[in-house]
PDB file of C-alpha atoms in Angstrom:
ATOM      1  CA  UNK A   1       0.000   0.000   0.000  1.00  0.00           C
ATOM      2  CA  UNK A   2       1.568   3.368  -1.069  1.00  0.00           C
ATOM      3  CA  UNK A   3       0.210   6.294   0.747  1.00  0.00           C
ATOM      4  CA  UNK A   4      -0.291  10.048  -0.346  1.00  0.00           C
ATOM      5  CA  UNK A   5       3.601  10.967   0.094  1.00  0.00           C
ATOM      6  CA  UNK A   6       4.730   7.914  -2.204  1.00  0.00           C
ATOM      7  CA  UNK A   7       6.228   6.069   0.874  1.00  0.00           C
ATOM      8  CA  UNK A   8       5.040   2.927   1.378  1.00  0.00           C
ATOM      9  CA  UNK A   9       3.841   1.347   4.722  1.00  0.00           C
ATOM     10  CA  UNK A  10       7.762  -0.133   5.165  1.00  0.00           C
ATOM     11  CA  UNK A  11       9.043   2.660   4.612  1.00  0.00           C
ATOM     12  CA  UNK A  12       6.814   4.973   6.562  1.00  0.00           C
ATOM     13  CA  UNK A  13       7.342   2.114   9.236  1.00  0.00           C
ATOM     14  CA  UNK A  14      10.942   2.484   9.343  1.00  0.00           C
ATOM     15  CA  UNK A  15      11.195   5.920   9.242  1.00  0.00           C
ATOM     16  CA  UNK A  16       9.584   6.442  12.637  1.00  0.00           C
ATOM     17  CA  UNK A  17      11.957   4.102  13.807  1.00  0.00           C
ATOM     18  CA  UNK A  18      14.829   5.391  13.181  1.00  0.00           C
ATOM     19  CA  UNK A  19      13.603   9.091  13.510  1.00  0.00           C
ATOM     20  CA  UNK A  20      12.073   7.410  17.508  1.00  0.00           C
ATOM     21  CA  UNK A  21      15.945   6.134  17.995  1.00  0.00           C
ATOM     22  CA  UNK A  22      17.833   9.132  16.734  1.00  0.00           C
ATOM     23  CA  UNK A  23      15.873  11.551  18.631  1.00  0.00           C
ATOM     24  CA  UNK A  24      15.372   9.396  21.840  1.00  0.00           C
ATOM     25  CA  UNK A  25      19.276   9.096  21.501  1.00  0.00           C
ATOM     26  CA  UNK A  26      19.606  13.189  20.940  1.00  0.00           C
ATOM     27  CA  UNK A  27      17.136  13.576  23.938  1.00  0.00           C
ATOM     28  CA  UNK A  28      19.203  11.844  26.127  1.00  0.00           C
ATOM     29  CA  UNK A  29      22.698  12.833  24.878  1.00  0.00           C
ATOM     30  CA  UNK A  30      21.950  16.139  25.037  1.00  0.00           C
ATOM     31  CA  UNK A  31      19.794  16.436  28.459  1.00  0.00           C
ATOM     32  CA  UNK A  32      22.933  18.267  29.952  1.00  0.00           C
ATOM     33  CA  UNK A  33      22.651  20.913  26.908  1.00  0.00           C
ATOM     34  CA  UNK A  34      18.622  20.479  27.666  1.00  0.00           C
ATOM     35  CA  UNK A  35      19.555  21.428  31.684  1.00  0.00           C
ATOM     36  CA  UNK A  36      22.187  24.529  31.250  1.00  0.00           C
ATOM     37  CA  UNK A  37      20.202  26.067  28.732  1.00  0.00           C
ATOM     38  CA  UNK A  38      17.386  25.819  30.968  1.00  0.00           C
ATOM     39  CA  UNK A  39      19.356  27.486  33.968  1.00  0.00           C
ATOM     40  CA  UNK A  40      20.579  30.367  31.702  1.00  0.00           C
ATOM     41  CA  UNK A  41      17.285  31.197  30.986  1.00  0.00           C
ATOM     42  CA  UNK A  42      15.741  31.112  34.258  1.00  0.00           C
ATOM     43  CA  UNK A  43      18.195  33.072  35.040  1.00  0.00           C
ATOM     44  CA  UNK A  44      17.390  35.963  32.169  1.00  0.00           C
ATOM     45  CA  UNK A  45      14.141  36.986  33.007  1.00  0.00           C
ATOM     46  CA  UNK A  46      11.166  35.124  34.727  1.00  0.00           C
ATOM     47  CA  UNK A  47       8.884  34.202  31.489  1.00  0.00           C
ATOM     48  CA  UNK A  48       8.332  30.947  30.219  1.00  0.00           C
ATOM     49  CA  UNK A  49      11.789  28.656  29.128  1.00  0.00           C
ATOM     50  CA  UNK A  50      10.043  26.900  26.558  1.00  0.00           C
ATOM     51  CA  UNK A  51       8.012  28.484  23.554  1.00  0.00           C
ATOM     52  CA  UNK A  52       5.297  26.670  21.862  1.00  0.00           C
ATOM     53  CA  UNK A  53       3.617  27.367  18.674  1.00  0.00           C
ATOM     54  CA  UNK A  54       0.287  25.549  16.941  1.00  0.00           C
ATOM     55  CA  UNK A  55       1.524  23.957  13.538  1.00  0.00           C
ATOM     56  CA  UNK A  56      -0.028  21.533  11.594  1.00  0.00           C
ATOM     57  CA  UNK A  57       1.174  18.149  11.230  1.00  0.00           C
ATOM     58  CA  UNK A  58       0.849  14.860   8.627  1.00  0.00           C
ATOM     59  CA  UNK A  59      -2.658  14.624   7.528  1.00  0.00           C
ATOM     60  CA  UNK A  60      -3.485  18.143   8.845  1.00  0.00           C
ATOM     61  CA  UNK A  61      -3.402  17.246  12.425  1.00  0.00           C
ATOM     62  CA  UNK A  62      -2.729  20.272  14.732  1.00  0.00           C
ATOM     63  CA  UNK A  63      -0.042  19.660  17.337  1.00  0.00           C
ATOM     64  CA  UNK A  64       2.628  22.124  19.326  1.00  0.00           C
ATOM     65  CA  UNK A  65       5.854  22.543  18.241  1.00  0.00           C
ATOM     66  CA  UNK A  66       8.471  23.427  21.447  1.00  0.00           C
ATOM     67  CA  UNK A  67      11.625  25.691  21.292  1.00  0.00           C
ATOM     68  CA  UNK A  68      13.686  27.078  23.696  1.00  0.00           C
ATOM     69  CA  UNK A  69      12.482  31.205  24.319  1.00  0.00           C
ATOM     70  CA  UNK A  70      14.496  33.504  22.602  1.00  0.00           C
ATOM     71  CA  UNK A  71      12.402  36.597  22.138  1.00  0.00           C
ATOM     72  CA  UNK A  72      11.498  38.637  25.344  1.00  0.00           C
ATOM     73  CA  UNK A  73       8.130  37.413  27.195  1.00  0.00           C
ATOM     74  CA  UNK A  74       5.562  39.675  25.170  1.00  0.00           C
ATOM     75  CA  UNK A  75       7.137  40.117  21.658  1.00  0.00           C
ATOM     76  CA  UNK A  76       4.261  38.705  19.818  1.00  0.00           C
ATOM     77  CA  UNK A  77       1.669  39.195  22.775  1.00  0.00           C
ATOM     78  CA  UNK A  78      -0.487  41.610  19.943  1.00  0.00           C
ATOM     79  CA  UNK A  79      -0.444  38.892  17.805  1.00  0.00           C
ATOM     80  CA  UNK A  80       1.280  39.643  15.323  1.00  0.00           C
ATOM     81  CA  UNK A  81       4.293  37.561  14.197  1.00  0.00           C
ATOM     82  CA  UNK A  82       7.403  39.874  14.203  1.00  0.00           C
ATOM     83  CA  UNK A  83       9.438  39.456  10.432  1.00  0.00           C
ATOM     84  CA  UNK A  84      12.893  38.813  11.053  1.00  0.00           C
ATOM     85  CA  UNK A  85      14.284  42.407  10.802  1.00  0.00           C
ATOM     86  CA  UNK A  86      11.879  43.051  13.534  1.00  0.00           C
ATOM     87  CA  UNK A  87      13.023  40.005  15.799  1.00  0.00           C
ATOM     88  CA  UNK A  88      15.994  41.381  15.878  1.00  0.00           C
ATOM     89  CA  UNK A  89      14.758  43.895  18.516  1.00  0.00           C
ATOM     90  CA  UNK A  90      12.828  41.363  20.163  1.00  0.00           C
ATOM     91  CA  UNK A  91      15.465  39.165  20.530  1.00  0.00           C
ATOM     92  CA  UNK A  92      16.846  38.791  24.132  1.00  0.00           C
ATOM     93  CA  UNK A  93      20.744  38.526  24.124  1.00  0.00           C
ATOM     94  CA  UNK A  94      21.002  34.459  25.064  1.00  0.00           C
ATOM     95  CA  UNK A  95      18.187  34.014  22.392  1.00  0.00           C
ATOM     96  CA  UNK A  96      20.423  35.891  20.192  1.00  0.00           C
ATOM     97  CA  UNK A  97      23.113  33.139  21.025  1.00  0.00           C
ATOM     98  CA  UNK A  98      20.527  30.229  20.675  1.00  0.00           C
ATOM     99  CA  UNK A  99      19.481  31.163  17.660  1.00  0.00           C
ATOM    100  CA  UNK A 100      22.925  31.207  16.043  1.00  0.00           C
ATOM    101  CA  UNK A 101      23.605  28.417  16.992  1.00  0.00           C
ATOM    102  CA  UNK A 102      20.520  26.274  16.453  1.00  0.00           C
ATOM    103  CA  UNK A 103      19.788  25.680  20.266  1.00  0.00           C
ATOM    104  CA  UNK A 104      16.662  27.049  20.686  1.00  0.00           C
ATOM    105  CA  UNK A 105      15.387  24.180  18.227  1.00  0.00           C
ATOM    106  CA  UNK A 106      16.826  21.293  20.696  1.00  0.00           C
ATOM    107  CA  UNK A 107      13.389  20.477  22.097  1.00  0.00           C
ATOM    108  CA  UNK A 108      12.022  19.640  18.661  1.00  0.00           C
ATOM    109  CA  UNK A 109      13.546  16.434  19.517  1.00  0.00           C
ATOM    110  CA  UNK A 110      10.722  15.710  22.154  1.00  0.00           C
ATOM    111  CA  UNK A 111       7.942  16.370  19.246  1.00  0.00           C
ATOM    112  CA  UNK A 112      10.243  13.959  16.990  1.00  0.00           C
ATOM    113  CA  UNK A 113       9.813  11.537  19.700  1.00  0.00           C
ATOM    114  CA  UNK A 114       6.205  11.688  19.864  1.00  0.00           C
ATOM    115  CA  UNK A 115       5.801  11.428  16.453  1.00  0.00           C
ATOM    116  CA  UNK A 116       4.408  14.886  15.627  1.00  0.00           C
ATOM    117  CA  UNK A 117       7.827  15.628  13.408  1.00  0.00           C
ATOM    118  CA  UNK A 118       9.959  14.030  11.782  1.00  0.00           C
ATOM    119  CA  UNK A 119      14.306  14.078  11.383  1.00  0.00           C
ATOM    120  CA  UNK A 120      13.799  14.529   7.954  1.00  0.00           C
ATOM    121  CA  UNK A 121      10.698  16.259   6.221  1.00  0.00           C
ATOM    122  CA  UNK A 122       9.190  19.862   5.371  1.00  0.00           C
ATOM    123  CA  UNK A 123       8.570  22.314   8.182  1.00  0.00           C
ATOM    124  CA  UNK A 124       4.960  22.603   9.245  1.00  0.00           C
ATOM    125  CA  UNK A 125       3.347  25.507   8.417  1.00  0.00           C
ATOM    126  CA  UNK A 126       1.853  27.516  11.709  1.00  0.00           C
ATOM    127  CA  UNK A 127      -1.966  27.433  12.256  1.00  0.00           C
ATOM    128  CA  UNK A 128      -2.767  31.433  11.515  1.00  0.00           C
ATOM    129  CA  UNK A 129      -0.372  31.571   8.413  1.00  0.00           C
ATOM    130  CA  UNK A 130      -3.049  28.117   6.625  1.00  0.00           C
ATOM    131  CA  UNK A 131      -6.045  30.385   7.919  1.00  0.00           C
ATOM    132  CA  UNK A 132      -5.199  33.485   6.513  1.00  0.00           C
ATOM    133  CA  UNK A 133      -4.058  31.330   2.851  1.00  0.00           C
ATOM    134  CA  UNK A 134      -7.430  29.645   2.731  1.00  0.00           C
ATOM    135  CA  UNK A 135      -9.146  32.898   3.842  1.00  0.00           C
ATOM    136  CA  UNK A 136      -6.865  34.140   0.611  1.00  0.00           C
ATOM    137  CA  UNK A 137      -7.960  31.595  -1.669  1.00  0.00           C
ATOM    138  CA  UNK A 138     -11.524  31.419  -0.813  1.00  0.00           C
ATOM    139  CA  UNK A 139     -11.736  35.303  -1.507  1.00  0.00           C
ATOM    140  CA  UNK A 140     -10.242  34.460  -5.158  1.00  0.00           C
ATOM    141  CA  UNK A 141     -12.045  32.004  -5.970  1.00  0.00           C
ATOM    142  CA  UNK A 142     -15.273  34.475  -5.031  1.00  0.00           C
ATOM    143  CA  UNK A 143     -13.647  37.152  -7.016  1.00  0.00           C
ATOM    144  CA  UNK A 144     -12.781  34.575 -10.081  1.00  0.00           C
ATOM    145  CA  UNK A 145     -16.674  32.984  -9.590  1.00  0.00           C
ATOM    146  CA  UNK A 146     -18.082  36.807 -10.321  1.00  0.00           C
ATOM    147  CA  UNK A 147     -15.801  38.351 -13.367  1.00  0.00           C
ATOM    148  CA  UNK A 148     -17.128  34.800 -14.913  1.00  0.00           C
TER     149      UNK A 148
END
C-alpha cells in the first residue's frame, strides 16, 4: 500500500523508527545541553523557558511545536508575528546566542519523539499563516466565480 507521500507502509514504518531512535538518543545525549540552557534562561528573566507554537502536522493534524524562548516574554503578545528584521529587537541577548547556533530548536527532539515531526521532512506551516491562505484563496475564488 503506497500512501499520499509515495512512501510505502515499510518505509513509513521504518522511518519512525529510526527518527524514535535518533531523537530518543539526541534527547538523552543532550539532556545536559537540555539542563544549562534551561538554567541560563531562568536566570534571564522570569517568562516561560520553553516556547510553543500551533503547527499543523501529517494529515493536517494540529499539534505544538516546542523551542527554547528567545524573544522577550511579550514580543508577539499583539499577535502579530514579528518578520525577522523586527526580531531582531525582540530578541533577548542568550536568544540571540541560541538562535545562532541552532539551540533554541533542541526540544524539537521531544515532538520527533512523539511522532508529531519528523528528522527529515518539510517544516509545518503555523496554524494562523493556513487560515489566513485559505481565507486568501476562498476570496479568489469568489472574485474569479463573479468576473465569470
Amino acid at each position: 500500500m503506497v500512501i499520499q507521500d509515495g512512501m510505502s507502509r515499510t518505509e513509513r514504518i521504518l522511518k519512525r523508527t529510526i527518527d524514535f531512535i535518533l531523537s530518543l538518543i539526541g534527547l538523552v545525549i543532550l539532556s545536559p545541553i537540555f539542563l544549562l540552557v534551561y538554567i541560563l534562561l531562568k536566570k534571564q528573566n522570569d517568562g516561560p523557558v520553553v516556547f510553543k507554537q500551533e503547527r499543523i502536522g501529517y494529515k493536517g493534524k494540529p499539534f505544538n511545536i516546542y523551542k527554547f524562548r528567545t524573544m522577550h516574554v511579550n514580543a508577539e503578545a499583539d499577535g502579530i508575528p514579528r518578520l525577522e528584521q523586527e526580531r531582531n529587537r525582540h530578541l533577548t541577548p542568550f536568544g540571540r546566542f541560541l538562535r545562532a547556533h541552532h539551540l533554541d530548536e533542541l526540544p524539537q527532539l521531544w515532538n520527533v519523539f512523539k511522532g508529531d515531526l519528523s528528522l527529515v521532512g518539510p517544516r509545518p506551516p503555523v496554524v494562523k499563516t493556513i487560515s489566513a491562505r485559505e481565507k486568501a484563496s476562498s476570496k479568489a475564488v469568489r472574485i474569479c466565480s463573479r468576473s465569470s
